[in-house]
Amino acid sequence: MESQSSTLLPEGAKARRVYLSLHDQITDGRLCDGETLPGEQRLAETYSVSRVTVRRALDALNERGLIEKRVGSGTRVCSKSINDKRAALNFNTLMPQLVEMGQATTARLLSFSYSQPPDQVVKALGLHPAEKAQIAIRVRASDGVPFSYLTTYVPTLIAQNYSENDLATTPLFKLLERSGVQIDAAHQSVSAALAGPEVAEALNVAEGSALLSLKRVVRDATGKGVEFLSGLYRPDMFSLEMPLTRVGDGMGRHWEPAIGQSDQCDQGPAEQVKL
């Protein structure tokens, strides 16, 4: 039996490519809620496909609720309703030995620039609307096999303390601390995503493959945002594990994260290559 995510993909390789590209742009904030998409003809020219192919991709996005087709007024992005319905998983502690894990793997820098970040990053980091950030895309590998596609956003005032070469050779957390940042806390959420063309090629997986999507906002001792991470991970090489403990009495008895407890099961090989 096909999964629900598979049945939502349009028929045809070209239509799936268009669908996955637009899907990624909507879910990561490059296409904002309420924004009007280009017309079918413009999209067909952009992706070098027919209007019929574009229409199939748009129908699939509409079925998933990521866009809304309006006669006479174009096609509008409506990702906010999807995000509002998404359940949040709260992790109450930073992952241990982050720098050591980064040093145990290798990174390949795909792009590096100072540009205007997406609205969700501006809001999360508390940036001014016109403020630029350092945007870097890296692929991390373990024993030569790529497992994560990482996009990081760092405020310019912090990022100017290290170079493009530094980022290609040194874990970002170490660079932040070397720049004088006192990392204090982070908020992290995990969901699922599909591999678009660029990500699929970088991770050596098929287009449309299921990936683990992780977003993390890191803050310093004053509460200011110092990094926004958007990571896509191959589930066959990456997992998140959390020890739990049973607390409470009677009908109020429930599970809670066992913060501060070490356990063999939460430090397995998959956990240790995640960043």
Coordinates of C-alpha atoms in Angstrom, one line a residue:
M1 CA 0.0 0.0 0.0
E2 CA 1.3 3.4 -0.9
S3 CA 1.8 6.0 1.8
Q4 CA -0.3 9.1 1.9
S5 CA 2.7 11.3 0.9
S6 CA 3.3 9.1 -2.1
T7 CA -0.3 9.3 -3.4
L8 CA -0.1 13.1 -3.2
L9 CA 2.8 13.3 -5.7
P10 CA 1.7 14.0 -9.3
E11 CA 2.2 11.5 -12.1
G12 CA 5.2 11.9 -14.3
A13 CA 8.8 12.7 -13.4
K14 CA 8.7 16.3 -14.7
A15 CA 5.5 17.1 -12.8
R16 CA 7.0 15.7 -9.6
R17 CA 10.1 17.8 -10.1
V18 CA 8.0 21.0 -10.4
Y19 CA 5.9 19.9 -7.4
L20 CA 8.9 19.2 -5.2
S21 CA 10.6 22.4 -6.1
L22 CA 7.6 24.5 -5.3
H23 CA 6.8 22.4 -2.2
D24 CA 10.3 23.1 -0.8
Q25 CA 10.0 26.8 -1.5
I26 CA 6.7 27.0 0.3
T27 CA 7.6 24.9 3.3
D28 CA 10.9 26.6 4.0
G29 CA 9.5 30.1 3.7
R30 CA 11.0 31.2 0.3
L31 CA 7.4 31.5 -0.9
C32 CA 5.4 33.2 1.8
D33 CA 1.9 32.7 3.0
G34 CA -0.5 34.8 0.9
E35 CA 2.1 35.3 -2.0
T36 CA 0.7 34.8 -5.5
L37 CA 2.5 32.3 -7.7
P38 CA 3.5 33.1 -11.2
G39 CA 1.1 32.0 -13.9
E40 CA 1.2 28.6 -15.5
Q41 CA 2.9 29.8 -18.6
R42 CA 5.7 31.6 -16.6
L43 CA 6.2 28.5 -14.4
A44 CA 6.3 26.3 -17.6
E45 CA 9.1 28.5 -19.0
T46 CA 11.0 28.5 -15.6
Y47 CA 11.0 24.7 -15.4
S48 CA 11.2 24.1 -19.1
V49 CA 8.1 21.9 -19.1
S50 CA 4.6 22.1 -20.6
R51 CA 1.6 23.9 -19.0
V52 CA 0.0 20.5 -18.6
T53 CA 2.9 19.4 -16.5
V54 CA 2.7 22.5 -14.4
R55 CA -1.0 22.1 -13.9
R56 CA -0.4 18.5 -12.6
A57 CA 2.1 19.9 -10.1
L58 CA -0.2 22.7 -9.0
D59 CA -3.2 20.3 -8.6
A60 CA -1.1 18.2 -6.2
L61 CA 0.0 21.2 -4.2
N62 CA -3.7 22.3 -4.0
E63 CA -4.8 18.8 -2.9
R64 CA -2.2 19.0 -0.1
G65 CA -3.5 22.5 1.0
L66 CA -0.3 24.4 0.2
I67 CA -1.8 26.6 -2.4
E68 CA -5.3 27.9 -3.2
K69 CA -6.5 28.4 -6.8
R70 CA -8.7 31.4 -7.4
V71 CA -10.4 32.0 -10.7
G72 CA -9.4 35.4 -12.0
S73 CA -6.9 36.2 -9.2
G74 CA -4.2 33.6 -9.6
T75 CA -2.9 30.9 -7.3
R76 CA -2.1 31.9 -3.7
V77 CA 0.3 30.3 -1.3
C78 CA -1.6 29.2 1.9
S79 CA 1.1 27.5 4.0
K80 CA 0.1 29.2 7.3
S81 CA -3.0 26.9 7.7
I82 CA -0.7 23.9 7.2
N83 CA 1.8 25.1 9.7
D84 CA -0.9 26.0 12.3
K85 CA -2.1 22.4 12.2
R86 CA 1.3 20.8 12.6
A87 CA 2.0 19.3 16.0
A88 CA 5.2 20.6 17.7
L89 CA 7.7 18.3 19.4
N90 CA 9.5 20.0 22.2
F91 CA 13.1 19.0 23.1
N92 CA 14.1 20.4 26.4
T93 CA 17.8 20.1 26.2
L94 CA 20.6 20.8 23.8
M95 CA 22.1 17.8 22.2
P96 CA 25.3 16.8 24.0
Q97 CA 28.8 16.9 22.5
L98 CA 27.7 19.0 19.5
V99 CA 31.2 20.2 18.6
E100 CA 32.7 16.8 18.9
M101 CA 30.1 15.3 16.7
G102 CA 30.8 17.9 14.1
Q103 CA 34.5 17.2 14.2
A104 CA 33.8 13.4 13.7
T105 CA 32.2 14.1 10.3
T106 CA 33.1 16.0 7.2
A107 CA 31.3 19.0 5.6
R108 CA 31.1 20.2 2.0
L109 CA 30.2 23.9 1.6
L110 CA 27.8 24.3 -1.3
S111 CA 27.0 28.0 -1.1
F112 CA 28.0 31.0 1.0
S113 CA 26.5 34.5 0.9
Y114 CA 25.2 37.5 2.8
S115 CA 21.6 37.9 1.8
Q116 CA 18.1 38.7 3.0
P117 CA 16.8 35.7 4.9
P118 CA 13.2 34.3 4.8
D119 CA 10.6 36.0 7.0
Q120 CA 10.5 33.1 9.4
V121 CA 14.3 33.4 10.0
V122 CA 14.0 37.2 10.5
K123 CA 11.3 36.7 13.1
A124 CA 13.0 33.8 14.9
L125 CA 16.3 35.7 15.2
G126 CA 14.8 39.1 15.9
L127 CA 16.4 40.8 12.9
H128 CA 15.4 44.1 11.4
P129 CA 13.3 43.5 8.3
A130 CA 16.0 44.8 5.9
E131 CA 18.9 43.2 7.8
K132 CA 21.0 40.7 6.0
A133 CA 22.4 37.4 7.4
Q134 CA 25.1 35.0 6.4
I135 CA 23.5 32.1 4.6
A136 CA 25.4 28.9 4.1
I137 CA 24.4 25.5 2.8
R138 CA 26.6 22.5 3.7
V139 CA 26.3 18.8 3.3
R140 CA 27.7 16.6 6.1
A141 CA 29.0 13.1 5.5
S142 CA 30.0 10.2 7.6
D143 CA 32.6 7.9 6.1
G144 CA 32.1 9.6 2.7
V145 CA 28.3 9.0 2.7
P146 CA 26.2 12.2 2.8
F147 CA 23.5 12.3 5.5
S148 CA 22.5 15.9 6.1
Y149 CA 21.7 19.0 4.1
L150 CA 22.1 22.0 6.4
T151 CA 21.1 25.6 5.8
T152 CA 22.3 28.0 8.5
Y153 CA 21.5 31.7 9.0
V154 CA 23.8 33.8 11.3
P155 CA 23.4 37.6 11.9
T156 CA 26.1 39.6 10.0
L157 CA 27.6 41.2 13.1
I158 CA 28.5 37.7 14.4
A159 CA 29.3 36.0 11.1
Q160 CA 31.9 38.6 10.0
N161 CA 34.2 37.2 12.7
Y162 CA 35.0 34.1 10.6
S163 CA 35.6 33.4 6.9
E164 CA 34.0 31.2 4.3
N165 CA 37.0 28.8 4.6
D166 CA 36.5 28.6 8.4
L167 CA 32.9 27.5 7.8
A168 CA 34.0 24.8 5.4
T169 CA 36.5 23.3 7.9
T170 CA 35.2 24.1 11.4
P171 CA 31.8 23.2 13.1
L172 CA 29.6 26.3 13.3
F173 CA 29.1 26.1 17.1
K174 CA 32.8 26.3 17.6
L175 CA 33.0 29.3 15.3
L176 CA 30.2 31.1 17.2
E177 CA 32.0 30.5 20.5
R178 CA 35.3 31.6 19.1
S179 CA 33.5 34.8 18.0
G180 CA 32.6 35.5 21.6
V181 CA 29.0 34.2 21.6
Q182 CA 27.9 32.7 24.9
I183 CA 25.5 30.0 23.8
D184 CA 22.8 29.6 26.4
A185 CA 19.7 27.8 25.0
A186 CA 18.0 26.6 21.9
H187 CA 14.5 25.6 20.7
Q188 CA 14.2 22.7 18.3
S189 CA 11.4 21.2 16.3
V190 CA 11.3 18.1 14.1
S191 CA 8.9 17.2 11.3
A192 CA 9.1 15.4 7.9
A193 CA 9.9 16.6 4.4
L194 CA 10.4 15.3 0.9
A195 CA 13.6 15.6 -1.0
G196 CA 13.5 18.2 -3.8
P197 CA 15.8 18.0 -6.8
E198 CA 18.8 19.9 -5.3
V199 CA 18.6 18.2 -1.9
A200 CA 18.1 14.7 -3.5
E201 CA 21.2 15.2 -5.6
A202 CA 23.3 16.4 -2.7
L203 CA 22.2 13.5 -0.4
N204 CA 22.3 10.9 -3.1
V205 CA 18.7 9.9 -2.7
A206 CA 15.8 9.7 -5.1
E207 CA 13.6 12.8 -5.6
G208 CA 10.6 12.6 -3.3
S209 CA 12.4 10.5 -0.7
A210 CA 11.2 11.1 2.8
L211 CA 13.6 13.1 5.0
L212 CA 13.7 14.2 8.6
S213 CA 13.4 18.0 8.9
L214 CA 14.9 19.7 11.9
K215 CA 14.7 23.4 12.6
R216 CA 16.6 25.0 15.5
V217 CA 17.0 28.5 16.9
V218 CA 20.0 29.1 19.1
R219 CA 20.2 32.0 21.6
D220 CA 22.9 33.6 23.6
A221 CA 23.0 34.4 27.3
T222 CA 20.9 37.6 26.6
G223 CA 18.2 35.7 24.8
K224 CA 19.3 37.1 21.4
G225 CA 19.1 34.8 18.4
V226 CA 22.5 33.9 17.0
E227 CA 21.8 31.0 14.6
F228 CA 18.9 29.5 12.7
L229 CA 19.4 26.0 11.4
S230 CA 17.2 24.3 8.8
G231 CA 18.4 20.7 8.4
L232 CA 17.3 17.8 6.2
Y233 CA 18.5 14.4 7.2
R234 CA 18.4 10.9 5.6
P235 CA 16.4 8.8 8.0
D236 CA 18.4 5.7 7.2
M237 CA 21.5 7.4 8.7
F238 CA 20.0 9.7 11.3
S239 CA 17.7 9.4 14.3
L240 CA 16.7 11.4 17.3
E241 CA 16.4 9.5 20.6
M242 CA 15.3 10.7 24.0
P243 CA 15.3 8.9 27.3
L244 CA 12.0 9.2 29.2
T245 CA 11.0 8.8 32.8
R246 CA 7.6 8.0 34.3
V247 CA 6.5 10.7 36.8
G248 CA 3.4 11.7 38.8
D249 CA 0.8 9.8 40.8
G250 CA -2.5 8.0 40.0
M251 CA -4.4 9.2 36.9
G252 CA -1.8 12.1 36.5
R253 CA 1.1 9.7 35.9
H254 CA 2.8 10.4 32.6
W255 CA 6.1 10.4 30.6
E256 CA 8.6 13.3 30.8
P257 CA 12.1 13.7 29.2
A258 CA 14.8 12.4 31.5
I259 CA 16.9 15.6 31.4
G260 CA 20.5 15.1 32.4
Q261 CA 20.3 11.3 32.5
S262 CA 22.9 9.4 30.4
D263 CA 21.9 6.2 28.8
Q264 CA 23.5 3.9 26.2
C265 CA 20.5 4.0 23.9
D266 CA 20.5 7.8 23.5
Q267 CA 24.1 7.9 22.2
G268 CA 24.0 5.3 19.4
P269 CA 25.8 5.7 16.1
A270 CA 22.9 7.4 14.3
E271 CA 22.7 10.0 17.0
Q272 CA 26.4 10.7 17.0
V273 CA 26.6 11.7 13.3
K274 CA 23.6 14.0 13.2
L275 CA 25.5 17.3 13.0

